[in-house]
């Protein structure tokens, strides 16, 4: 068994950047925009914000509390507070890490390819055909492997030397790029149609269950909740950290970047008259419509598009390292493996699991649906029950490092009642529909 002292973040800022790096990723730019388009614009956005606040934030604080309290990776942290019978839930978290990173890295590979070829050669006007080539087969597989290699490299360098250092450099750059792009988009003629689409709310959409399912899945995916990623990162915090403050910073940064990304994507698409492409949005929409827009912008498009995809690569990388860290930390704690060995062996295994997603975007879409609708929402449900009902004194644990905020009982009650009820309701609908998606592959 490893007897080395547990790794720690070197500063509070470093932890926050790493956690924000986990949250902000393809979810904020790729998934958020395509789901917003698919689910009718602003109604979806409002719902997503509400769910993040009422359901996501309490679960985020629950994960941070478990991780910092136990100072252990997910499987052992659950056993620490709940006994061995809770270990299987930790195993499900690790399985989710394998599953999500396997296809996340394929999409990240597309973004690397687009960033490189966009900057070097310019964007291809025949974006749909280009996407077909980039997104599947050996091309997709090669970039997926390269991206996994980068992720493994960083995780192998440890918590403060690899993950924290990477996030501290890359996250401010990502913020700067996304904000600059939003300003640029606002100067385009015709951007107004995009804002209208994005920001005008059609409340009738809220009667559709699919919209609720998508918004709940997105809230969890975007905040990296329901599979122990935030728990794992919090396990490297010292016991005096102020967890409520950290949760709020993470959630605000995550929602903020998603929202600003929308202010980039929709005005650009409308300014270039590509809005009809957005209606029938799918996994690939962003990778077809936006390059088309960048190609039409000419020389400027090369710079603007290049920066956009660089931001996506950065976001994807800092999220992927948190996904791999869940799996790696479990092997270090549970099997006594060295960090380097765990990163290489488990990262390589994940690369192999990603092969079907690299060959077929329908498989990729189905894996994404299973991961979000079942694993993350189910994981969030179980975490709420665990911290709400099972754990002895979660309020006391949070109160370490703060002055014991008055709303702690409200938080506990949200975890006991509102969060499981809401997630139970969504899962009730999500399980059969996800099953149909998977069955339709065969
Ligand atoms: N939050 C990441 C994103 O929005 O792209 C994805 C993610 C990372 C999900 C880590 C889950 C996770 F544990």
CSV table of C-alpha atoms and ligand atoms in Angstrom, one decimal:
chain,number,residue,atom,x,y,z
A,1,UNK,CA,0.0,0.0,0.0
A,2,UNK,CA,1.2,3.5,-0.8
A,3,UNK,CA,2.5,5.1,2.4
A,4,UNK,CA,3.6,8.4,0.8
A,5,UNK,CA,1.9,11.5,2.3
A,6,UNK,CA,-1.2,12.5,0.3
A,7,UNK,CA,-0.6,15.0,-2.5
A,8,UNK,CA,-2.0,18.5,-1.9
A,9,UNK,CA,-2.8,21.6,-4.0
A,10,UNK,CA,-0.2,24.2,-3.5
A,11,UNK,CA,-2.7,27.1,-3.2
A,12,UNK,CA,-6.4,27.8,-2.9
A,13,UNK,CA,-6.2,29.6,-6.3
A,14,UNK,CA,-4.6,26.5,-7.8
A,15,UNK,CA,-7.5,24.3,-6.5
A,16,UNK,CA,-10.1,26.7,-7.8
A,17,UNK,CA,-8.5,26.9,-11.2
A,18,UNK,CA,-8.2,23.1,-11.4
A,19,UNK,CA,-11.9,22.6,-10.4
A,20,UNK,CA,-13.1,25.3,-12.7
A,21,UNK,CA,-10.9,23.7,-15.4
A,22,UNK,CA,-12.8,20.4,-14.8
A,23,UNK,CA,-16.1,22.1,-15.0
A,24,UNK,CA,-15.4,24.3,-18.0
A,25,UNK,CA,-14.9,22.2,-21.1
A,26,UNK,CA,-16.6,20.8,-24.2
A,27,UNK,CA,-19.8,20.8,-22.1
A,28,UNK,CA,-19.9,24.6,-21.9
A,29,UNK,CA,-19.2,25.2,-25.6
A,30,UNK,CA,-20.1,22.2,-27.6
A,31,UNK,CA,-22.7,20.5,-25.6
A,32,UNK,CA,-24.4,23.6,-24.2
A,33,UNK,CA,-24.8,25.3,-27.6
A,34,UNK,CA,-26.1,22.2,-29.4
A,35,UNK,CA,-28.6,21.4,-26.6
A,36,UNK,CA,-29.8,25.0,-26.5
A,37,UNK,CA,-30.4,24.8,-30.3
A,38,UNK,CA,-32.1,21.4,-30.1
A,39,UNK,CA,-34.3,22.4,-27.2
A,40,UNK,CA,-35.6,25.7,-28.3
A,41,UNK,CA,-33.2,28.4,-27.1
A,42,UNK,CA,-33.7,30.5,-24.0
A,43,UNK,CA,-36.3,28.3,-22.3
A,44,UNK,CA,-33.7,25.6,-22.1
A,45,UNK,CA,-31.1,28.1,-20.8
A,46,UNK,CA,-33.4,29.3,-18.0
A,47,UNK,CA,-34.2,25.8,-17.0
A,48,UNK,CA,-30.5,24.8,-17.0
A,49,UNK,CA,-29.7,27.7,-14.8
A,50,UNK,CA,-32.4,26.9,-12.3
A,51,UNK,CA,-31.4,23.3,-12.1
A,52,UNK,CA,-27.8,24.3,-11.6
A,53,UNK,CA,-28.7,26.5,-8.7
A,54,UNK,CA,-31.2,24.3,-6.9
A,55,UNK,CA,-29.9,20.8,-7.7
A,56,UNK,CA,-26.3,21.1,-9.0
A,57,UNK,CA,-24.9,23.4,-6.4
A,58,UNK,CA,-26.0,21.3,-3.4
A,59,UNK,CA,-24.6,18.2,-5.0
A,60,UNK,CA,-21.3,20.1,-5.7
A,61,UNK,CA,-21.0,21.1,-2.1
A,62,UNK,CA,-21.8,17.4,-1.1
A,63,UNK,CA,-19.0,16.1,-3.3
A,64,UNK,CA,-16.5,18.7,-1.9
A,65,UNK,CA,-17.5,17.8,1.6
A,66,UNK,CA,-17.0,14.1,1.1
A,67,UNK,CA,-13.7,14.5,-0.6
A,68,UNK,CA,-12.1,17.0,1.8
A,69,UNK,CA,-13.5,15.2,4.8
A,70,UNK,CA,-12.2,11.8,3.9
A,71,UNK,CA,-9.0,12.9,2.1
A,72,UNK,CA,-9.4,9.8,0.0
A,73,UNK,CA,-10.4,8.8,-3.6
A,74,UNK,CA,-14.1,8.2,-4.2
A,75,UNK,CA,-14.4,4.5,-3.4
A,76,UNK,CA,-12.5,4.9,-0.1
A,77,UNK,CA,-14.2,8.2,0.7
A,78,UNK,CA,-17.6,6.6,0.5
A,79,UNK,CA,-16.4,3.7,2.7
A,80,UNK,CA,-14.9,6.2,5.1
A,81,UNK,CA,-18.2,7.9,5.8
A,82,UNK,CA,-20.7,5.1,5.0
A,83,UNK,CA,-19.0,1.7,5.5
A,84,UNK,CA,-18.0,-0.9,2.9
A,85,UNK,CA,-21.6,-1.4,1.6
A,86,UNK,CA,-21.1,2.0,-0.2
A,87,UNK,CA,-18.0,0.9,-2.1
A,88,UNK,CA,-19.9,-0.3,-5.2
A,89,UNK,CA,-21.2,3.3,-5.7
A,90,UNK,CA,-17.5,4.4,-5.9
A,91,UNK,CA,-16.9,1.7,-8.4
A,92,UNK,CA,-19.8,3.0,-10.5
A,93,UNK,CA,-18.1,6.5,-10.4
A,94,UNK,CA,-14.8,5.0,-11.6
A,95,UNK,CA,-16.7,3.2,-14.4
A,96,UNK,CA,-18.3,6.6,-15.4
A,97,UNK,CA,-14.8,8.1,-15.6
A,98,UNK,CA,-13.8,5.4,-18.0
A,99,UNK,CA,-16.9,5.8,-20.1
A,100,UNK,CA,-17.0,9.5,-20.3
A,101,UNK,CA,-13.3,10.1,-21.0
A,102,UNK,CA,-13.5,7.4,-23.8
A,103,UNK,CA,-15.7,9.5,-26.0
A,104,UNK,CA,-14.9,12.9,-24.6
A,105,UNK,CA,-11.3,12.4,-25.8
A,106,UNK,CA,-12.6,11.6,-29.3
A,107,UNK,CA,-14.5,14.9,-29.5
A,108,UNK,CA,-11.5,16.7,-28.0
A,109,UNK,CA,-9.4,15.1,-30.8
A,110,UNK,CA,-11.8,16.7,-33.4
A,111,UNK,CA,-11.2,20.1,-31.7
A,112,UNK,CA,-7.4,19.6,-31.9
A,113,UNK,CA,-7.7,18.8,-35.6
A,114,UNK,CA,-9.9,21.8,-36.3
A,115,UNK,CA,-7.7,24.2,-34.4
A,116,UNK,CA,-4.5,23.0,-36.2
A,117,UNK,CA,-6.0,22.8,-39.7
A,118,UNK,CA,-8.0,26.0,-39.3
A,119,UNK,CA,-5.0,28.0,-38.3
A,120,UNK,CA,-2.6,26.5,-40.8
A,121,UNK,CA,-4.8,26.0,-43.9
A,122,UNK,CA,-8.0,28.0,-43.1
A,123,UNK,CA,-11.4,26.5,-42.6
A,124,UNK,CA,-13.0,24.3,-45.3
A,125,UNK,CA,-16.1,25.8,-46.9
A,126,UNK,CA,-17.6,22.4,-47.4
A,127,UNK,CA,-17.8,21.9,-43.7
A,128,UNK,CA,-20.2,18.9,-43.7
A,129,UNK,CA,-17.9,16.8,-45.9
A,130,UNK,CA,-14.9,17.9,-43.9
A,131,UNK,CA,-16.6,16.9,-40.7
A,132,UNK,CA,-17.4,13.5,-42.1
A,133,UNK,CA,-13.7,13.0,-42.7
A,134,UNK,CA,-12.5,14.4,-39.4
A,135,UNK,CA,-15.0,12.9,-37.1
A,136,UNK,CA,-14.7,9.2,-37.9
A,137,UNK,CA,-12.2,6.4,-38.7
A,138,UNK,CA,-8.5,6.5,-38.5
A,139,UNK,CA,-8.3,10.3,-38.5
A,140,UNK,CA,-10.6,10.6,-35.5
A,141,UNK,CA,-8.7,7.7,-33.8
A,142,UNK,CA,-5.3,9.3,-34.3
A,143,UNK,CA,-6.3,12.6,-32.8
A,144,UNK,CA,-8.1,10.8,-30.0
A,145,UNK,CA,-4.9,8.9,-29.2
A,146,UNK,CA,-2.8,12.1,-29.3
A,147,UNK,CA,-5.2,13.9,-27.0
A,148,UNK,CA,-5.2,10.9,-24.5
A,149,UNK,CA,-1.4,11.0,-24.6
A,150,UNK,CA,-1.4,14.7,-23.5
A,151,UNK,CA,-3.9,13.9,-20.8
A,152,UNK,CA,-1.9,11.0,-19.5
A,153,UNK,CA,1.3,13.1,-19.5
A,154,UNK,CA,-0.3,15.8,-17.3
A,155,UNK,CA,-1.9,13.4,-14.8
A,156,UNK,CA,1.3,11.5,-14.5
A,157,UNK,CA,3.0,14.7,-13.3
A,158,UNK,CA,0.8,14.8,-10.2
A,159,UNK,CA,-1.7,17.0,-8.5
A,160,UNK,CA,0.2,20.2,-8.0
A,161,UNK,CA,3.0,19.6,-10.6
A,162,UNK,CA,0.7,18.5,-13.4
A,163,UNK,CA,-3.0,19.2,-13.0
A,164,UNK,CA,-2.7,22.4,-11.0
A,165,UNK,CA,0.1,24.0,-13.0
A,166,UNK,CA,-1.7,23.2,-16.3
A,167,UNK,CA,-5.0,24.8,-15.1
A,168,UNK,CA,-3.3,27.9,-13.6
A,169,UNK,CA,-1.8,28.7,-17.0
A,170,UNK,CA,-4.6,27.6,-19.3
A,171,UNK,CA,-7.8,28.7,-17.6
A,172,UNK,CA,-7.1,32.4,-17.6
A,173,UNK,CA,-6.2,32.1,-21.3
A,174,UNK,CA,-9.5,30.4,-22.0
A,175,UNK,CA,-11.5,33.1,-20.2
A,176,UNK,CA,-9.7,35.8,-22.2
A,177,UNK,CA,-10.3,34.1,-25.5
A,178,UNK,CA,-14.0,33.4,-24.9
A,179,UNK,CA,-14.7,37.0,-23.7
A,180,UNK,CA,-12.8,38.5,-26.6
A,181,UNK,CA,-14.7,36.3,-29.1
A,182,UNK,CA,-18.0,37.4,-27.6
A,183,UNK,CA,-17.0,41.0,-28.1
A,184,UNK,CA,-16.0,40.3,-31.7
A,185,UNK,CA,-19.3,38.5,-32.4
A,186,UNK,CA,-21.3,41.5,-31.1
A,187,UNK,CA,-19.7,43.7,-33.8
A,188,UNK,CA,-21.0,41.5,-36.6
A,189,UNK,CA,-23.9,42.8,-38.7
A,190,UNK,CA,-26.9,40.6,-38.1
A,191,UNK,CA,-25.8,39.4,-34.7
A,192,UNK,CA,-29.1,40.6,-33.3
A,193,UNK,CA,-31.1,37.6,-34.7
A,194,UNK,CA,-28.7,35.3,-32.7
A,195,UNK,CA,-29.3,37.2,-29.5
A,196,UNK,CA,-33.0,37.1,-30.0
A,197,UNK,CA,-33.0,33.4,-30.6
A,198,UNK,CA,-30.7,32.8,-27.6
A,199,UNK,CA,-32.3,35.1,-25.1
A,200,UNK,CA,-36.0,35.2,-25.9
A,201,UNK,CA,-37.9,32.7,-23.8
A,202,UNK,CA,-40.6,30.5,-25.2
A,203,UNK,CA,-42.0,29.1,-21.9
A,204,UNK,CA,-44.3,26.6,-23.7
A,205,UNK,CA,-41.1,24.5,-24.2
A,206,UNK,CA,-41.0,23.9,-20.5
A,207,UNK,CA,-43.9,21.5,-20.8
A,208,UNK,CA,-41.7,19.1,-22.8
A,209,UNK,CA,-40.1,16.4,-20.6
A,210,UNK,CA,-37.2,16.0,-23.1
A,211,UNK,CA,-36.2,19.6,-22.3
A,212,UNK,CA,-36.1,18.8,-18.6
A,213,UNK,CA,-34.1,15.7,-19.1
A,214,UNK,CA,-31.6,17.5,-21.3
A,215,UNK,CA,-31.3,20.5,-18.9
A,216,UNK,CA,-30.7,18.2,-15.9
A,217,UNK,CA,-28.1,16.1,-17.7
A,218,UNK,CA,-26.4,19.2,-18.9
A,219,UNK,CA,-26.3,20.8,-15.4
A,220,UNK,CA,-24.5,17.7,-14.1
A,221,UNK,CA,-22.2,17.2,-17.0
A,222,UNK,CA,-21.2,20.8,-17.1
A,223,UNK,CA,-20.4,21.0,-13.3
A,224,UNK,CA,-18.6,17.6,-13.5
A,225,UNK,CA,-21.0,16.1,-11.0
A,226,UNK,CA,-22.2,12.7,-10.1
A,227,UNK,CA,-19.1,10.7,-10.6
A,228,UNK,CA,-16.7,11.8,-8.0
A,229,UNK,CA,-14.5,14.2,-10.0
A,230,UNK,CA,-15.1,17.1,-7.7
A,231,UNK,CA,-14.9,14.7,-4.7
A,232,UNK,CA,-11.4,13.6,-5.9
A,233,UNK,CA,-10.2,17.1,-6.4
A,234,UNK,CA,-11.4,18.2,-3.0
A,235,UNK,CA,-9.6,15.2,-1.4
A,236,UNK,CA,-6.3,17.2,-2.1
A,237,UNK,CA,-7.6,20.2,-0.1
A,238,UNK,CA,-6.5,21.0,3.4
A,239,UNK,CA,-9.1,20.9,6.1
A,240,UNK,CA,-9.4,24.7,6.5
A,241,UNK,CA,-10.7,25.4,3.0
A,242,UNK,CA,-14.0,27.2,2.8
A,243,UNK,CA,-16.1,24.8,0.8
A,244,UNK,CA,-19.3,26.9,0.3
A,245,UNK,CA,-17.2,29.7,-1.1
A,246,UNK,CA,-15.4,27.4,-3.5
A,247,UNK,CA,-18.6,25.8,-4.7
A,248,UNK,CA,-20.0,29.2,-5.6
A,249,UNK,CA,-16.9,30.3,-7.5
A,250,UNK,CA,-16.9,27.0,-9.4
A,251,UNK,CA,-20.6,27.2,-10.3
A,252,UNK,CA,-20.5,30.9,-11.3
A,253,UNK,CA,-17.4,30.4,-13.5
A,254,UNK,CA,-19.0,27.3,-15.2
A,255,UNK,CA,-22.3,28.9,-15.9
A,256,UNK,CA,-20.7,32.1,-16.9
A,257,UNK,CA,-18.5,30.5,-19.5
A,258,UNK,CA,-21.4,28.5,-20.9
A,259,UNK,CA,-23.5,31.7,-21.2
A,260,UNK,CA,-20.7,33.7,-22.8
A,261,UNK,CA,-20.0,30.8,-25.2
A,262,UNK,CA,-23.6,31.1,-26.3
A,263,UNK,CA,-23.0,34.8,-26.9
A,264,UNK,CA,-20.2,33.7,-29.3
A,265,UNK,CA,-21.9,30.9,-31.1
A,266,UNK,CA,-25.4,32.2,-31.8
A,267,UNK,CA,-24.6,35.7,-33.1
A,268,UNK,CA,-22.0,34.3,-35.4
A,269,UNK,CA,-24.3,31.8,-36.8
A,270,UNK,CA,-27.1,34.3,-37.4
A,271,UNK,CA,-24.8,37.0,-38.8
A,272,UNK,CA,-23.7,34.6,-41.5
A,273,UNK,CA,-27.2,33.4,-42.2
A,274,UNK,CA,-26.6,29.8,-41.1
A,275,UNK,CA,-29.4,29.7,-38.6
A,276,UNK,CA,-31.3,27.0,-40.6
A,277,UNK,CA,-28.4,24.7,-39.9
A,278,UNK,CA,-29.0,25.1,-36.2
A,279,UNK,CA,-32.6,23.9,-36.1
A,280,UNK,CA,-31.7,20.3,-36.9
A,281,UNK,CA,-28.8,20.4,-34.5
A,282,UNK,CA,-27.0,17.2,-33.5
A,283,UNK,CA,-23.7,16.2,-31.9
A,284,UNK,CA,-21.9,17.5,-35.0
A,285,UNK,CA,-23.6,20.9,-35.4
A,286,UNK,CA,-21.0,23.0,-33.9
A,287,UNK,CA,-18.3,21.3,-35.9
A,288,UNK,CA,-20.2,21.9,-39.2
A,289,UNK,CA,-22.0,25.3,-38.8
A,290,UNK,CA,-19.2,27.2,-37.1
A,291,UNK,CA,-16.4,26.2,-39.5
A,292,UNK,CA,-18.7,27.2,-42.3
A,293,UNK,CA,-19.1,30.6,-40.7
A,294,UNK,CA,-15.3,30.9,-40.2
A,295,UNK,CA,-14.7,29.9,-43.8
A,296,UNK,CA,-17.1,32.7,-45.0
A,297,UNK,CA,-15.4,35.2,-42.8
A,298,UNK,CA,-12.2,34.8,-44.9
A,299,UNK,CA,-8.9,35.8,-43.4
A,300,UNK,CA,-10.4,37.0,-40.1
A,301,UNK,CA,-12.2,33.7,-39.8
A,302,UNK,CA,-8.9,31.9,-39.7
A,303,UNK,CA,-7.9,33.8,-36.6
A,304,UNK,CA,-11.3,33.9,-35.0
A,305,UNK,CA,-12.0,30.3,-35.7
A,306,UNK,CA,-8.5,29.2,-34.7
A,307,UNK,CA,-8.9,30.9,-31.3
A,308,UNK,CA,-12.4,29.4,-30.8
A,309,UNK,CA,-11.0,25.9,-31.3
A,310,UNK,CA,-8.0,26.6,-29.2
A,311,UNK,CA,-10.3,27.6,-26.4
A,312,UNK,CA,-12.2,24.3,-26.9
A,313,UNK,CA,-9.0,22.3,-26.8
A,314,UNK,CA,-7.9,24.0,-23.6
A,315,UNK,CA,-11.3,23.4,-22.0
A,316,UNK,CA,-11.3,19.8,-23.1
A,317,UNK,CA,-7.8,19.2,-21.7
A,318,UNK,CA,-8.4,20.6,-18.3
A,319,UNK,CA,-11.7,18.6,-18.0
A,320,UNK,CA,-10.1,15.4,-19.4
A,321,UNK,CA,-7.4,15.4,-16.7
A,322,UNK,CA,-10.1,15.5,-14.0
A,323,UNK,CA,-11.8,12.5,-15.6
A,324,UNK,CA,-8.6,10.5,-15.7
A,325,UNK,CA,-7.7,11.6,-12.2
A,326,UNK,CA,-10.8,9.9,-10.8
A,327,UNK,CA,-9.7,6.6,-12.2
A,328,UNK,CA,-6.0,7.1,-11.4
A,329,UNK,CA,-6.6,8.2,-7.8
A,330,UNK,CA,-8.8,5.1,-7.2
A,331,UNK,CA,-5.9,2.9,-8.4
A,332,UNK,CA,-3.3,4.7,-6.3
A,333,UNK,CA,-5.4,4.5,-3.2
A,334,UNK,CA,-7.0,1.1,-3.7
A,335,UNK,CA,-4.4,-0.9,-5.5
A,336,UNK,CA,-1.2,0.8,-4.4
A,337,UNK,CA,-0.2,1.6,-8.0
A,338,UNK,CA,2.2,4.4,-8.7
A,339,UNK,CA,0.7,7.5,-10.2
A,340,UNK,CA,2.7,7.2,-13.4
A,341,UNK,CA,1.9,3.5,-13.9
A,342,UNK,CA,-1.8,4.1,-13.2
A,343,UNK,CA,-2.0,7.1,-15.6
A,344,UNK,CA,-0.4,5.1,-18.5
A,345,UNK,CA,-2.2,1.8,-18.1
A,346,UNK,CA,-5.6,3.3,-17.3
A,347,UNK,CA,-5.3,6.0,-19.9
A,348,UNK,CA,-4.4,3.5,-22.6
A,349,UNK,CA,-7.3,1.3,-21.6
A,350,UNK,CA,-9.6,4.3,-22.0
A,351,UNK,CA,-8.1,5.1,-25.4
A,352,UNK,CA,-9.1,1.6,-26.5
A,353,UNK,CA,-12.6,1.8,-25.0
A,354,UNK,CA,-13.0,5.0,-27.2
A,355,UNK,CA,-12.5,3.1,-30.5
A,356,UNK,CA,-16.2,2.6,-31.3
A,357,UNK,CA,-17.0,6.2,-30.6
A,358,UNK,CA,-14.1,7.2,-32.9
A,359,UNK,CA,-15.6,5.2,-35.7
A,360,UNK,CA,-19.2,6.1,-35.4
A,361,UNK,CA,-20.8,9.3,-34.2
A,362,UNK,CA,-24.1,7.6,-33.4
A,363,UNK,CA,-22.3,5.3,-31.0
A,364,UNK,CA,-20.6,8.4,-29.5
A,365,UNK,CA,-24.0,10.1,-29.1
A,366,UNK,CA,-25.5,7.1,-27.4
A,367,UNK,CA,-22.5,6.7,-25.0
A,368,UNK,CA,-22.9,10.4,-24.2
A,369,UNK,CA,-26.6,9.9,-23.4
A,370,UNK,CA,-25.9,6.8,-21.2
A,371,UNK,CA,-23.1,8.6,-19.4
A,372,UNK,CA,-25.2,11.7,-18.6
A,373,UNK,CA,-28.7,10.5,-18.2
A,374,UNK,CA,-27.9,7.3,-16.3
A,375,UNK,CA,-24.4,7.5,-14.7
A,376,UNK,CA,-24.3,11.2,-13.8
A,377,UNK,CA,-27.9,11.7,-12.8
A,378,UNK,CA,-28.0,8.4,-11.1
A,379,UNK,CA,-24.7,9.2,-9.3
A,380,UNK,CA,-26.1,12.6,-8.2
A,381,UNK,CA,-29.2,10.8,-6.9
A,382,UNK,CA,-27.1,8.4,-4.9
A,383,UNK,CA,-24.8,11.1,-3.6
A,384,UNK,CA,-27.7,13.2,-2.4
A,385,UNK,CA,-29.1,10.2,-0.5
A,386,UNK,CA,-25.7,9.4,0.9
A,387,UNK,CA,-25.0,12.8,2.3
A,388,UNK,CA,-28.6,13.7,3.0
A,389,UNK,CA,-29.6,10.6,4.9
A,390,UNK,CA,-26.6,8.4,5.6
A,391,UNK,CA,-23.6,10.5,6.5
A,392,UNK,CA,-23.4,11.3,10.2
A,393,UNK,CA,-22.7,15.0,10.3
A,394,UNK,CA,-22.2,16.7,6.9
A,395,UNK,CA,-23.1,20.1,8.3
A,396,UNK,CA,-20.2,19.8,10.8
A,397,UNK,CA,-17.8,18.8,8.1
A,398,UNK,CA,-18.8,21.8,5.9
A,399,UNK,CA,-18.5,24.1,9.0
A,400,UNK,CA,-14.8,23.4,9.2
A,401,UNK,CA,-13.1,26.3,7.6
A,402,UNK,CA,-16.2,28.6,7.6
A,403,UNK,CA,-18.2,30.2,10.4
A,404,UNK,CA,-21.0,27.6,10.0
A,405,UNK,CA,-23.4,29.4,7.7
A,406,UNK,CA,-27.0,29.6,8.7
A,407,UNK,CA,-28.2,27.8,5.6
A,408,UNK,CA,-26.6,24.5,6.3
A,409,UNK,CA,-29.8,22.9,7.4
A,410,UNK,CA,-31.5,24.1,4.2
A,411,UNK,CA,-28.7,22.5,2.2
A,412,UNK,CA,-29.1,19.2,4.1
A,413,UNK,CA,-32.9,19.3,3.4
A,414,UNK,CA,-32.4,19.9,-0.3
A,415,UNK,CA,-30.2,16.8,-0.4
A,416,UNK,CA,-32.7,14.8,1.5
A,417,UNK,CA,-35.8,15.8,-0.4
A,418,UNK,CA,-35.7,18.1,-3.3
A,419,UNK,CA,-32.6,16.8,-5.1
A,420,UNK,CA,-33.6,13.0,-4.9
A,421,UNK,CA,-37.2,13.8,-5.8
A,422,UNK,CA,-36.2,15.9,-8.8
A,423,UNK,CA,-33.5,13.5,-10.0
A,424,UNK,CA,-35.8,10.5,-9.4
A,425,UNK,CA,-38.4,12.1,-11.6
A,426,UNK,CA,-35.9,12.8,-14.4
A,427,UNK,CA,-34.4,9.3,-14.2
A,428,UNK,CA,-37.9,7.8,-14.4
A,429,UNK,CA,-38.2,9.3,-17.9
A,430,UNK,CA,-34.6,9.3,-18.9
A,431,UNK,CA,-34.0,5.5,-18.4
A,432,UNK,CA,-36.5,4.3,-21.0
A,433,UNK,CA,-35.6,6.9,-23.5
A,434,UNK,CA,-31.9,6.3,-23.1
A,435,UNK,CA,-32.6,2.6,-23.5
A,436,UNK,CA,-34.3,3.3,-26.8
A,437,UNK,CA,-31.4,5.3,-28.1
A,438,UNK,CA,-29.0,2.4,-27.2
A,439,UNK,CA,-31.4,-0.2,-28.8
A,440,UNK,CA,-31.6,1.8,-32.0
A,441,UNK,CA,-27.9,1.2,-32.6
A,442,UNK,CA,-28.5,-2.4,-33.2
B,1,LIG,N1,-17.5,19.3,-17.0
B,1,LIG,C1,-16.9,18.9,-18.2
B,1,LIG,C2,-17.4,19.8,-19.4
B,1,LIG,O1,-18.4,20.5,-19.2
B,1,LIG,O2,-16.9,19.6,-20.5
B,1,LIG,C3,-17.1,17.4,-18.5
B,1,LIG,C4,-16.9,16.5,-17.3
B,1,LIG,C5,-15.6,16.5,-16.7
B,1,LIG,C6,-17.9,15.7,-16.8
B,1,LIG,C7,-15.5,15.8,-15.6
B,1,LIG,C8,-17.7,14.9,-15.7
B,1,LIG,C9,-16.5,15.0,-15.1
B,1,LIG,F1,-16.3,14.2,-14.1
